[in-house]
mmCIF file of C-alpha atoms and ligand atoms in Angstrom:
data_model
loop_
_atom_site.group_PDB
_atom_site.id
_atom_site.type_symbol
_atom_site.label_atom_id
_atom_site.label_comp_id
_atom_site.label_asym_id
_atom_site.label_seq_id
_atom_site.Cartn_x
_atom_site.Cartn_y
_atom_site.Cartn_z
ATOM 1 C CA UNK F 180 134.215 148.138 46.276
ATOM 2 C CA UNK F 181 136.267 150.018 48.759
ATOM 3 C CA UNK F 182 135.938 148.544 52.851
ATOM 4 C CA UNK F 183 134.814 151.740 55.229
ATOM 5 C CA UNK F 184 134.967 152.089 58.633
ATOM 6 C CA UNK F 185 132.170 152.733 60.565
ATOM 7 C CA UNK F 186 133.690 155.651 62.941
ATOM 8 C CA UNK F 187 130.341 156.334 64.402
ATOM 9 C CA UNK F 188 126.772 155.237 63.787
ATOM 10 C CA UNK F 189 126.976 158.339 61.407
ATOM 11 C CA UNK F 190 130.539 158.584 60.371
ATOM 12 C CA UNK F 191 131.523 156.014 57.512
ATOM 13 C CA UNK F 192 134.983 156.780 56.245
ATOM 14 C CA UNK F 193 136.878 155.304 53.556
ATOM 15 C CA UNK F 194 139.312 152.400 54.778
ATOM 16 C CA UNK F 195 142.497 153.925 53.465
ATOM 17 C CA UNK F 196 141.996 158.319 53.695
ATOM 18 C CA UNK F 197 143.972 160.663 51.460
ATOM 19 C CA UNK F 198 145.875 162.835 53.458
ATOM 20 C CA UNK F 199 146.318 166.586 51.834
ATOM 21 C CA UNK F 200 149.512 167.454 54.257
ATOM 22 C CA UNK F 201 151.859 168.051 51.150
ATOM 23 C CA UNK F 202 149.390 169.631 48.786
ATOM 24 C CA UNK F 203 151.828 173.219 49.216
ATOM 25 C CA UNK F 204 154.684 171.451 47.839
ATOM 26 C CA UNK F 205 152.776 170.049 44.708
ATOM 27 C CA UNK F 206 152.471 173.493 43.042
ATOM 28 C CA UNK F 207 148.983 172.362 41.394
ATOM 29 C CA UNK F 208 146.543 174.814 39.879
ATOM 30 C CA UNK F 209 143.199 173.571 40.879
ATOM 31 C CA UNK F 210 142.213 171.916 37.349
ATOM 32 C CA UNK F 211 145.280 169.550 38.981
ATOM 33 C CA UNK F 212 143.708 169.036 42.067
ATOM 34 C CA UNK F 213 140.918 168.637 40.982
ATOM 35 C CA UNK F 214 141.845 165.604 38.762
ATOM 36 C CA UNK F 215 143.722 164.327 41.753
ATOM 37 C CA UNK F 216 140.709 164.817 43.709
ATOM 38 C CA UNK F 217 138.502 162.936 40.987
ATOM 39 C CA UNK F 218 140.809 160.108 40.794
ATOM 40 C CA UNK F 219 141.019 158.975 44.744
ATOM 41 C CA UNK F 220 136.898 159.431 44.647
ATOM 42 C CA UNK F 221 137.481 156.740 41.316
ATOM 43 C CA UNK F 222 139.113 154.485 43.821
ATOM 44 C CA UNK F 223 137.005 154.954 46.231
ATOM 45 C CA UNK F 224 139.414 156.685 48.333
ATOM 46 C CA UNK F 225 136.665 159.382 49.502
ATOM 47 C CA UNK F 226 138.079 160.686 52.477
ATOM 48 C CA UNK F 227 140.230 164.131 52.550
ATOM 49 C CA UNK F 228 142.521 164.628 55.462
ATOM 50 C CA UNK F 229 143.335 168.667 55.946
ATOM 51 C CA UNK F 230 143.754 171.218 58.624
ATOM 52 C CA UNK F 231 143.829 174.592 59.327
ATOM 53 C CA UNK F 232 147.654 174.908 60.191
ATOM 54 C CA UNK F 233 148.868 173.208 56.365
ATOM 55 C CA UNK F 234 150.735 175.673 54.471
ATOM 56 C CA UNK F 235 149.210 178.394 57.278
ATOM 57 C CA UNK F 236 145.661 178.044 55.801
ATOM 58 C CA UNK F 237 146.585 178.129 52.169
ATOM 59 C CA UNK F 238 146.125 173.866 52.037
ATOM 60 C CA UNK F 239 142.424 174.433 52.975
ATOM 61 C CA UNK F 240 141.460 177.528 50.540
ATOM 62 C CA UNK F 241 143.283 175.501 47.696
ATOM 63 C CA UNK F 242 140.827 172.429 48.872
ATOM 64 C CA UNK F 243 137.913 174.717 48.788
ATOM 65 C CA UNK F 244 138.792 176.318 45.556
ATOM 66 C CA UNK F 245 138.768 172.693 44.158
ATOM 67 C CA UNK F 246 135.798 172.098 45.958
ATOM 68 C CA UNK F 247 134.465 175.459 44.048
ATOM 69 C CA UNK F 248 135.400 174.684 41.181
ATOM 70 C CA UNK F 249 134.154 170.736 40.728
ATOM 71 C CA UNK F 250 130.899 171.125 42.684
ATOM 72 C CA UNK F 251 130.473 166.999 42.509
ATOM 73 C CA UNK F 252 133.246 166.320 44.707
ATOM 74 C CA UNK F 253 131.787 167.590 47.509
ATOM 75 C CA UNK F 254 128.990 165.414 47.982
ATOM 76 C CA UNK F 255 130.999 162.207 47.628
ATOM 77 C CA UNK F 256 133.552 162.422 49.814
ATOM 78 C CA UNK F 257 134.184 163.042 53.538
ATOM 79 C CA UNK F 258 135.854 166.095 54.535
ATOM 80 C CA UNK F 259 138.131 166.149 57.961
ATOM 81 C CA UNK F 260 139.845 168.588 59.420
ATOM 82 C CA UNK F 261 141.546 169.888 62.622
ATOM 83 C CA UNK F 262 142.169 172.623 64.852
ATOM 84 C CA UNK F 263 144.049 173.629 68.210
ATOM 85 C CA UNK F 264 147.791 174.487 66.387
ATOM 86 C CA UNK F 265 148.318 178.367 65.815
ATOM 87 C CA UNK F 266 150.937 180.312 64.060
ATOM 88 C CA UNK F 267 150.589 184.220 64.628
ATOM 89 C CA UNK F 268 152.567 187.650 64.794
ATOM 90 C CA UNK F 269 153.521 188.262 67.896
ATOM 91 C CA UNK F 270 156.368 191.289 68.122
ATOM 92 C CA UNK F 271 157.337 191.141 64.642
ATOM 93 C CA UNK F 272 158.157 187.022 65.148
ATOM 94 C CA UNK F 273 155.998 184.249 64.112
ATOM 95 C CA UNK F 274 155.380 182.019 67.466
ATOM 96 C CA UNK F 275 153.641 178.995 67.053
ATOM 97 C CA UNK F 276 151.136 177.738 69.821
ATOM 98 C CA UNK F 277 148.127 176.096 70.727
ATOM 99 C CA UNK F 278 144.687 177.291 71.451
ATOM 100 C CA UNK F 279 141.872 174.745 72.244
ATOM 101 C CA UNK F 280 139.819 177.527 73.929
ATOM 102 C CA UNK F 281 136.175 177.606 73.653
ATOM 103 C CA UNK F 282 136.020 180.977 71.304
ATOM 104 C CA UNK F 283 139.078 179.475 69.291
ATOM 105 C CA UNK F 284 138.104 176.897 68.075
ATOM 106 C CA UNK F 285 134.496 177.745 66.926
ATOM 107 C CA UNK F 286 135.822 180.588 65.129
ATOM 108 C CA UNK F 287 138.387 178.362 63.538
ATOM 109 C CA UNK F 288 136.369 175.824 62.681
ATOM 110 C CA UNK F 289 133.718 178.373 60.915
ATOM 111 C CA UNK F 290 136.946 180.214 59.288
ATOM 112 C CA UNK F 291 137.766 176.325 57.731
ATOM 113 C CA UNK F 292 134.449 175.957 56.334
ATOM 114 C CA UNK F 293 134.813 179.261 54.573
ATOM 115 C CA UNK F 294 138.189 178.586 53.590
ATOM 116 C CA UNK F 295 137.011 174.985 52.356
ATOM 117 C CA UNK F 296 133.609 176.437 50.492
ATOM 118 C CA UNK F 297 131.036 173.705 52.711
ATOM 119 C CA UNK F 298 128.849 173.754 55.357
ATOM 120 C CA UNK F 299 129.898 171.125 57.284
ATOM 121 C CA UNK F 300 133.172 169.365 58.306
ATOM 122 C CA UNK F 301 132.189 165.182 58.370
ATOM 123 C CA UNK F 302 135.009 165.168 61.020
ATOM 124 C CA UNK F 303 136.668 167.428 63.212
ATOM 125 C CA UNK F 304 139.720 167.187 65.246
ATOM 126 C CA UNK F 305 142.133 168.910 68.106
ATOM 127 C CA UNK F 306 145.332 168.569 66.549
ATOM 128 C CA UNK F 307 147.655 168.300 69.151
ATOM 129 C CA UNK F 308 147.912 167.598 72.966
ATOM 130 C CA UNK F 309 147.291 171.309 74.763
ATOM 131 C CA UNK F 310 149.246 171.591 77.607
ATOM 132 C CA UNK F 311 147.277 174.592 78.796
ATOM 133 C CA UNK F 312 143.946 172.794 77.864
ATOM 134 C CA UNK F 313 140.422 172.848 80.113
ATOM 135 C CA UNK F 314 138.824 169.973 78.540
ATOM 136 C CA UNK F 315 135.243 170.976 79.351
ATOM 137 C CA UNK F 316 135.569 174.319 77.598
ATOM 138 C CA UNK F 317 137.156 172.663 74.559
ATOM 139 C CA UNK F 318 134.271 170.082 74.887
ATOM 140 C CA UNK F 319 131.580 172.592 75.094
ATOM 141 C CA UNK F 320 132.711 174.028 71.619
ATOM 142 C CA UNK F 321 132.721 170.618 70.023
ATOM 143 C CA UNK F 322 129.330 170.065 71.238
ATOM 144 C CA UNK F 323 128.294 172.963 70.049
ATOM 145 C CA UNK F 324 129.994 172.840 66.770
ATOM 146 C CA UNK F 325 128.208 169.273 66.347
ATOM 147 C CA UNK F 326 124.856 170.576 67.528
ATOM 148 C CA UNK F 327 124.999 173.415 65.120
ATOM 149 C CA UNK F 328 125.100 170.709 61.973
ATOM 150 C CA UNK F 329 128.577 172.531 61.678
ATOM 151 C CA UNK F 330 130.027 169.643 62.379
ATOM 152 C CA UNK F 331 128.734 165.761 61.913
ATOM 153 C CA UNK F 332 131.293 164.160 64.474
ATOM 154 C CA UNK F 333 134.568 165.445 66.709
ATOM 155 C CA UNK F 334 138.104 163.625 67.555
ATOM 156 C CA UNK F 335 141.572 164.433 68.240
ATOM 157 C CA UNK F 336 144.870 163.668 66.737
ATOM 158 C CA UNK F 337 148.316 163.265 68.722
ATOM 159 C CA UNK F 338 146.575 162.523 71.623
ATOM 160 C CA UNK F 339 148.208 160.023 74.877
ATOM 161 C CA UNK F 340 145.014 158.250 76.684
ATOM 162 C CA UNK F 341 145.315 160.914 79.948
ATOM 163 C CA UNK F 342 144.003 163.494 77.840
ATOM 164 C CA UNK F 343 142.275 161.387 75.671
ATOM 165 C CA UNK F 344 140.136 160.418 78.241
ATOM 166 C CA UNK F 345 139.958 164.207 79.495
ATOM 167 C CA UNK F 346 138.587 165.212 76.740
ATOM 168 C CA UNK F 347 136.355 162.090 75.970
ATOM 169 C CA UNK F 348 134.876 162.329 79.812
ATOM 170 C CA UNK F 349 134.020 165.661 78.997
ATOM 171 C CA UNK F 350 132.293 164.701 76.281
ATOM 172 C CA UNK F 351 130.263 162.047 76.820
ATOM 173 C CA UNK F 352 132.412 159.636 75.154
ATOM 174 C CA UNK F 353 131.508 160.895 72.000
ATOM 175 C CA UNK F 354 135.478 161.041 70.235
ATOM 176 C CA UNK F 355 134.984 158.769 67.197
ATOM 177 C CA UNK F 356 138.819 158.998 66.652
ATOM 178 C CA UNK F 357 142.244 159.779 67.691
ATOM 179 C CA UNK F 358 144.493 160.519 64.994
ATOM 180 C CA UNK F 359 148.426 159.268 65.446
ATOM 181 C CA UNK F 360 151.519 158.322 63.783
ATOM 182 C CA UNK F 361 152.581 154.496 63.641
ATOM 183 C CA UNK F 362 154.797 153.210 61.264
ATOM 184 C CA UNK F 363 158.111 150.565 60.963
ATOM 185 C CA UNK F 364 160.293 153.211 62.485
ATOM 186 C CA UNK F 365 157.304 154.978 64.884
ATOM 187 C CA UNK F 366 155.941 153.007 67.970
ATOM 188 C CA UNK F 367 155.172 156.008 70.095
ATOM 189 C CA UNK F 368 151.434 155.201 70.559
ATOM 190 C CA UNK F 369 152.124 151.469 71.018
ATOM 191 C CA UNK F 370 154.309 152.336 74.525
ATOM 192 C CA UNK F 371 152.140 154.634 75.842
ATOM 193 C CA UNK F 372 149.165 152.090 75.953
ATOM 194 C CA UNK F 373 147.042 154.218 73.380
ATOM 195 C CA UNK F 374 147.061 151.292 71.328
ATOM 196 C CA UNK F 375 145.558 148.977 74.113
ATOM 197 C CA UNK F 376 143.422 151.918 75.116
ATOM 198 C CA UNK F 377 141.526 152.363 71.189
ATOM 199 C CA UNK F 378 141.183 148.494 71.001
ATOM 200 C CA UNK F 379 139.544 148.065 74.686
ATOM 201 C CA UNK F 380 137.528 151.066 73.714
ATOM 202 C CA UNK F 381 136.668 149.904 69.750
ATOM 203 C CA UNK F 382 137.730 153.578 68.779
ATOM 204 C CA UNK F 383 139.644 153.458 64.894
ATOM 205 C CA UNK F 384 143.134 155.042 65.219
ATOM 206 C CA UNK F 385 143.376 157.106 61.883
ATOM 207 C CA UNK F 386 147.441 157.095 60.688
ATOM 208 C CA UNK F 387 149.317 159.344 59.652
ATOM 209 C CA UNK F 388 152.763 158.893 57.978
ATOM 210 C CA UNK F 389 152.584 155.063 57.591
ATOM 211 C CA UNK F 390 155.703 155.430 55.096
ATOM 212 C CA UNK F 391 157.441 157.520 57.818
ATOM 213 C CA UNK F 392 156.607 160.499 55.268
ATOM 214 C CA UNK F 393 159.011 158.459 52.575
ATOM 215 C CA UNK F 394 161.921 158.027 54.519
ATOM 216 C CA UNK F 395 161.904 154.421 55.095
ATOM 217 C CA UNK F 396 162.631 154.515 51.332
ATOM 218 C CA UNK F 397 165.271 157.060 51.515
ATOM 219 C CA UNK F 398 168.068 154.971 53.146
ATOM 220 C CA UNK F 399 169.127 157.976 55.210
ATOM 221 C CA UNK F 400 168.903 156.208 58.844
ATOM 222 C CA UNK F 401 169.948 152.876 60.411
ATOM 223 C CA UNK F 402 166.640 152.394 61.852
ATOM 224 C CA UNK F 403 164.816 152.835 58.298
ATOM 225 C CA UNK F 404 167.573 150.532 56.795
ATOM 226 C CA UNK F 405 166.656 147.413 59.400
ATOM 227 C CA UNK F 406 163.169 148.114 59.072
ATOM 228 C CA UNK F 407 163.138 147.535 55.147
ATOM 229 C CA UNK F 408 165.535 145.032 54.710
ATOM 230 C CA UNK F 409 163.071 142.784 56.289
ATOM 231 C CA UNK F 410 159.402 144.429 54.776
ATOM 232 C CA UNK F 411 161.314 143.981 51.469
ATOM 233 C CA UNK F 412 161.588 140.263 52.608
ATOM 234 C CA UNK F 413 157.955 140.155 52.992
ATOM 235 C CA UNK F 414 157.277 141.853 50.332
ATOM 236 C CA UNK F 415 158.636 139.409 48.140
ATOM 237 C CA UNK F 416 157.401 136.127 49.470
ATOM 238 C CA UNK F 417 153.660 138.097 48.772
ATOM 239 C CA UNK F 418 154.807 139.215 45.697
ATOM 240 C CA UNK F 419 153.775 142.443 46.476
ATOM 241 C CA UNK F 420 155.473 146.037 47.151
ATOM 242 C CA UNK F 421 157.082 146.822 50.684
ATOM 243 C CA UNK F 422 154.485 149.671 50.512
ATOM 244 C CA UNK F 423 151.803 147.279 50.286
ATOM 245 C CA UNK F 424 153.079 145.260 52.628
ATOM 246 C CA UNK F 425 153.403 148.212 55.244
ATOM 247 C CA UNK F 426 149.744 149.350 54.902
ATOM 248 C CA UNK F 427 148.940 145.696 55.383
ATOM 249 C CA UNK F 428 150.800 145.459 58.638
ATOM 250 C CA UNK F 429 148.809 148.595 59.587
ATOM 251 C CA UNK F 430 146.009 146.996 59.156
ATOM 252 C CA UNK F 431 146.774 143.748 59.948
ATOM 253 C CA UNK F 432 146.275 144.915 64.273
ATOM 254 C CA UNK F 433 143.246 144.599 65.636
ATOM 255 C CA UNK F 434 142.718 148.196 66.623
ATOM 256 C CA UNK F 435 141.369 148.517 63.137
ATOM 257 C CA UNK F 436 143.443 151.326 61.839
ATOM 258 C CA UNK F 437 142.666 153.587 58.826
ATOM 259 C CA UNK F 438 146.251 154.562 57.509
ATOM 260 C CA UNK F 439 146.223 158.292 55.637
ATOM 261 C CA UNK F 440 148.746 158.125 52.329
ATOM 262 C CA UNK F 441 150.553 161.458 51.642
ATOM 263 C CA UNK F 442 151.224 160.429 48.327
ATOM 264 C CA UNK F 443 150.139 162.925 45.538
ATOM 265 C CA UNK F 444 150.836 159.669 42.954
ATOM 266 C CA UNK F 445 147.565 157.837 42.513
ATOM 267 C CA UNK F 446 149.912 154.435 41.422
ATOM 268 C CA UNK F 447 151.054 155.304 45.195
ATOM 269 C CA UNK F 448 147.519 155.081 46.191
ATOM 270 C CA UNK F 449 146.938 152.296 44.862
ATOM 271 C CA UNK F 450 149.243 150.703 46.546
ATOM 272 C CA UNK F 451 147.574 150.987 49.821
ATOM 273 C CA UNK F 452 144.784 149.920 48.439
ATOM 274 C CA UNK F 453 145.804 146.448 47.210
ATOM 275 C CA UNK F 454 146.890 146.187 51.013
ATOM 276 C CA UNK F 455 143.209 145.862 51.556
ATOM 277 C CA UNK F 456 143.177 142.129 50.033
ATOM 278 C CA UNK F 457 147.125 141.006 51.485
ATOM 279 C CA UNK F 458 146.495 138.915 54.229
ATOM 280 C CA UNK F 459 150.122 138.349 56.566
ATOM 281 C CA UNK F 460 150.795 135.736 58.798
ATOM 282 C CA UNK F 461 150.632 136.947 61.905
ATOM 283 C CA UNK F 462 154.569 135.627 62.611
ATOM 284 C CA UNK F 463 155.313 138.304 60.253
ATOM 285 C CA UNK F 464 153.456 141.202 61.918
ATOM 286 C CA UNK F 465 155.800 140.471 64.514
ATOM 287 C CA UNK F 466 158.481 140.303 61.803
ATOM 288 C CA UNK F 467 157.804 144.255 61.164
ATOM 289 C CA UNK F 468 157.101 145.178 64.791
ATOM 290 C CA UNK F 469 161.114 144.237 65.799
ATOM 291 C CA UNK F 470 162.410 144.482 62.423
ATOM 292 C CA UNK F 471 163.734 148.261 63.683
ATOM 293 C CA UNK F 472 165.334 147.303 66.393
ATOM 294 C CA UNK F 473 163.174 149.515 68.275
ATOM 295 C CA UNK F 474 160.638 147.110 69.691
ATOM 296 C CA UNK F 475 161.887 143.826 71.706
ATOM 297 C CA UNK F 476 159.338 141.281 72.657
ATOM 298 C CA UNK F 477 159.890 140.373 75.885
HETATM 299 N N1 NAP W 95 147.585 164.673 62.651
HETATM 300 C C1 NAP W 95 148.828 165.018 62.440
HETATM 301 O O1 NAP W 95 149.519 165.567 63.303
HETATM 302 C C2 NAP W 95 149.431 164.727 61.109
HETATM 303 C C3 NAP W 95 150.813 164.875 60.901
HETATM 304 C C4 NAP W 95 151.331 164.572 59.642
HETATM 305 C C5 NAP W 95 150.483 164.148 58.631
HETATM 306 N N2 NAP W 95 149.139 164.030 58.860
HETATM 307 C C6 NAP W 95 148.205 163.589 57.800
HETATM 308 O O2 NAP W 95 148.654 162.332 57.314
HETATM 309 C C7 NAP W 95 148.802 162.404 55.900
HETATM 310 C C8 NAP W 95 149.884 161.450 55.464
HETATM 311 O O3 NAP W 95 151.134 161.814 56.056
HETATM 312 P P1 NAP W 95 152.455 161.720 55.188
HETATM 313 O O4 NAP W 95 152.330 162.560 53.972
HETATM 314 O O5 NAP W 95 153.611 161.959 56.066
HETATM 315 O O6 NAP W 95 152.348 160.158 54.785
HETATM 316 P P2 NAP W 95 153.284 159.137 54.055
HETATM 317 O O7 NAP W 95 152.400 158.442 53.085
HETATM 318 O O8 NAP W 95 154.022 158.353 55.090
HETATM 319 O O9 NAP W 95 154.379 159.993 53.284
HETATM 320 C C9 NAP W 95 154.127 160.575 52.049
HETATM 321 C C10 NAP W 95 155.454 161.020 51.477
HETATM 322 O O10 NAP W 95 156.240 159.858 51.206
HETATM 323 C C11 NAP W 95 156.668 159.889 49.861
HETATM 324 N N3 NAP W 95 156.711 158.529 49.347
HETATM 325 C C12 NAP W 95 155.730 157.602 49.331
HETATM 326 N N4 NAP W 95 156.146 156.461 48.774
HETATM 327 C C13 NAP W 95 157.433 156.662 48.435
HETATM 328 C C14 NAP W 95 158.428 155.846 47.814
HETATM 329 N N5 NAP W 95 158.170 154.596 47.415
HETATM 330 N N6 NAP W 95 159.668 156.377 47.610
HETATM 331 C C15 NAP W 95 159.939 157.641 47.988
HETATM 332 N N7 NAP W 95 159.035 158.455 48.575
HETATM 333 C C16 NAP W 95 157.805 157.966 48.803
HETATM 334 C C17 NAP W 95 155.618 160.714 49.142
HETATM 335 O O11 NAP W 95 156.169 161.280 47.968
HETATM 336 P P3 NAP W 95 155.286 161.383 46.606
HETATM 337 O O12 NAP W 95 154.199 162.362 46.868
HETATM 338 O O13 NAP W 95 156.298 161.834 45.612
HETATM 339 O O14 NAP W 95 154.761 159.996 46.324
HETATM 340 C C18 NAP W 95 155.293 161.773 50.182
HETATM 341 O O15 NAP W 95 156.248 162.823 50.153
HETATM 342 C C19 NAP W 95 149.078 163.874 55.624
HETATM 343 O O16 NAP W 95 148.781 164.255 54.304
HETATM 344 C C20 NAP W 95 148.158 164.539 56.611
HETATM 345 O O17 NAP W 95 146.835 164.587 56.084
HETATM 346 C C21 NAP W 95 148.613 164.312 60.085
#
C-alpha cells in the first residue's frame, strides 16, 4: 500500500507524485499515456503534477484527452496544477511573464479545467514568485476558486518564506503546500530558511527535480560528479540504486517532503518508490548534504 500525505484535512496525496513536465518530449498518442497513466495509478502513484505553462498548454489538453479518453482515471487520482507564468504575443515576439492578478488567474484556472476535461483541480498552485504581485487580490481568487468547488485546496511553488507568508497571511493560512526544487546539487530552499520555515509550520514541501532533471547521472558537471561518487557509495552499502537512495534522502528530513519523478519509465518509478522502505543513517544524510561541495557544516 502506497504512504500519502495528508496535505490538508481534505487533501491526501500520494507520497511520491508523478510529475507530467516532460510529457511534450515523449511524443505519446494518448492510448500511450494512457497506459502510462494506468500504470503509476497500479503503483499507487495517484498524483499528476501539470501546469498551464508545459509545452504552452499542449501538456494539459494531452492530460485531458487521456483523461477523455480512460474515464476511470479520473476518479482515482489527484490532479494538480499551477498558474501565474505567461507566454504571449506581444509585437510579433513571444515575452514571457507573470500574472497572479485576480481576473488571471480565475480565468486560467477555468481554461485548465477545460483543457484537462474535470471539474475540479485537487490542488492548485502560483507557479512562481511575482514580483509585481498584491497578495490579497491573488488571495481573493484562490478563495474564490476554492469556494466555487473549482478548486479543493491552493499552494504555491518556487516560493521564499517573505512571500510565502504574503500570500499565506492573506489567506488565512490556508497554503497546504509550497512546491520547490531540492536535490544533491540544489540547496536553494535550505539557505533561504524555507526549509526551517515548512517544518516549524508542518506544511509538506512537494519536489521537483530530485534527480536534478537527470543530470546528476550525466557526468557533465563537477558538482554532479562529487555528489554521486558518494550516493553511489551509499547506494551500495543498501544495496540499492543511487536513485533510490536520493529519494530516500529526500525523504529522510523531517519537513516531510513529497519528491515529484519526471521519469516517463515506470522501472524509474519504481525506484522512488522502494525509497519508501530504505531507511539511512542519519550520518549519511549528512553524507549527501556536503557530498557537493556546496553545503559545509559549520
Ligand atoms: N514547480 C516548478 O517550477 C517545477 C519545475 C520543474 C519541474 N516541476 C515538476 O516536477 C516534475 C519532476 O521534475 P523533473 O522531470 O525535472 O524530475 P527528475 O525526476 O529530477 O528528472 C527527470 C529526468 O531525469 C531523467 N532521468 C531519471 N533517471 C535517470 C537516469 N538514471 N539516467 C539518466 N536520466 C535519468 C529522466 O529521463 P527518462 O524519462 O528517460 O527516465 C527525465 O528526463 C516535473 O514533471 C514537473 O511536474 C515543477
Amino acid at each position: 500500500m502506497m504512504k500519502t500525505v495528508n496535505l490538508s484535512e481534505g487533501l491526501s496525496i500520494s507520497a511520491v507524485v508523478q510529475g507530467f513536465w516532460r510529457l511534450g518530449d515523449w511524443k505519446w498518442t494518448t492510448e500511450e499515456l494512457v497506459r502510462f497513466m494506468n500504470l503509476c495509478i497500479e503503483r499507487g502513484v495517484t498524483s499528476f503534477d501539470t501546469a498551464e505553462i508545459y509545452s504552452g498548454t499542449l501538456c494539459e489538453k494531452q492530460m485531458g484527452e487521456a483523461f477523455a479518453a480512460d474515464k476511470t482515471i479520473r476518479g482515482k487520482i489527484q490532479l494538480i496544477s499551477k498558474t501565474g507564468i505567461f507566454q504571449e504575443q506581444i509585437g510579433g515576439k513571444t515575452f514571457g511573464y507573470y500574472n497572479t492578478t485576480y481576473n488571471r488567474v480565475v480565468q486560467s484556472c477555468k481554461e485548465s479545467l477545460q483543457r484537462l476535461h474535470t471539474d475540479h483541480l485537487d490542488l492548485y498552485l502560483i507557479h512562481r514568485e511575482d514580483p509585481c504581485f498584491d497578495p490579497w487580490e491573488t488571495a481573493g481568487a484562490l478563495k474564490d476558486l476554492k469556494k466555487e468547488g473549482l478548486v479543493k485546496e491552493v499552494g504555491v511553488s518556487n516560493f521564499d518564506p517573505f512571500k510565502f507568508d504574503a500570500l499565506n497571511k492573506a489567506m488565512g493560512g490556508e497554503l497546504v503546500t509550497n512546491q520547490i526544487e531540492w536535490n544533491p546539487v540544489c540547496f536553494e530552499h535550505f539557505n533561504s530558511g524555507m526549509m526551517d520555515y515548512l517544518t516549524v509550520n508542518r506544511i509538506h514541501p512537494m519536489i521537483w527535480s530530485p534527480l536534478a532533471g537527470g543530470r546528476l547521472f550525466r557526468s557533465e558537471d563537477e558538482l554532479c560528479e562529487s555528489a554521486m561518487a558518494k550516493i553511489r557509495e551509499i547506494a551500495e552499502r543498501h544495496g540499492e540504486a543511487p536513485e533510490t537512495i536520493i529519494y530516500a534522502w529526500l525523504m529522510y528530513h523531517p519537513v516531510g517532503a513529497v519528491p515529484l519523478s519526471g521519469s516517463n519509465k515506470p522501472e524509474r518509478l519504481d525506484l522512488a518508490v522502494r525509497a519508501l522502505d530504505v531507511k539511512l543513517e542519519h550520518y549519511e544524510w549528512y553524507e549527501i548534504y556536503t557530498a557537493s561541495g556546496q553545503q559545509i557544516l559549520r
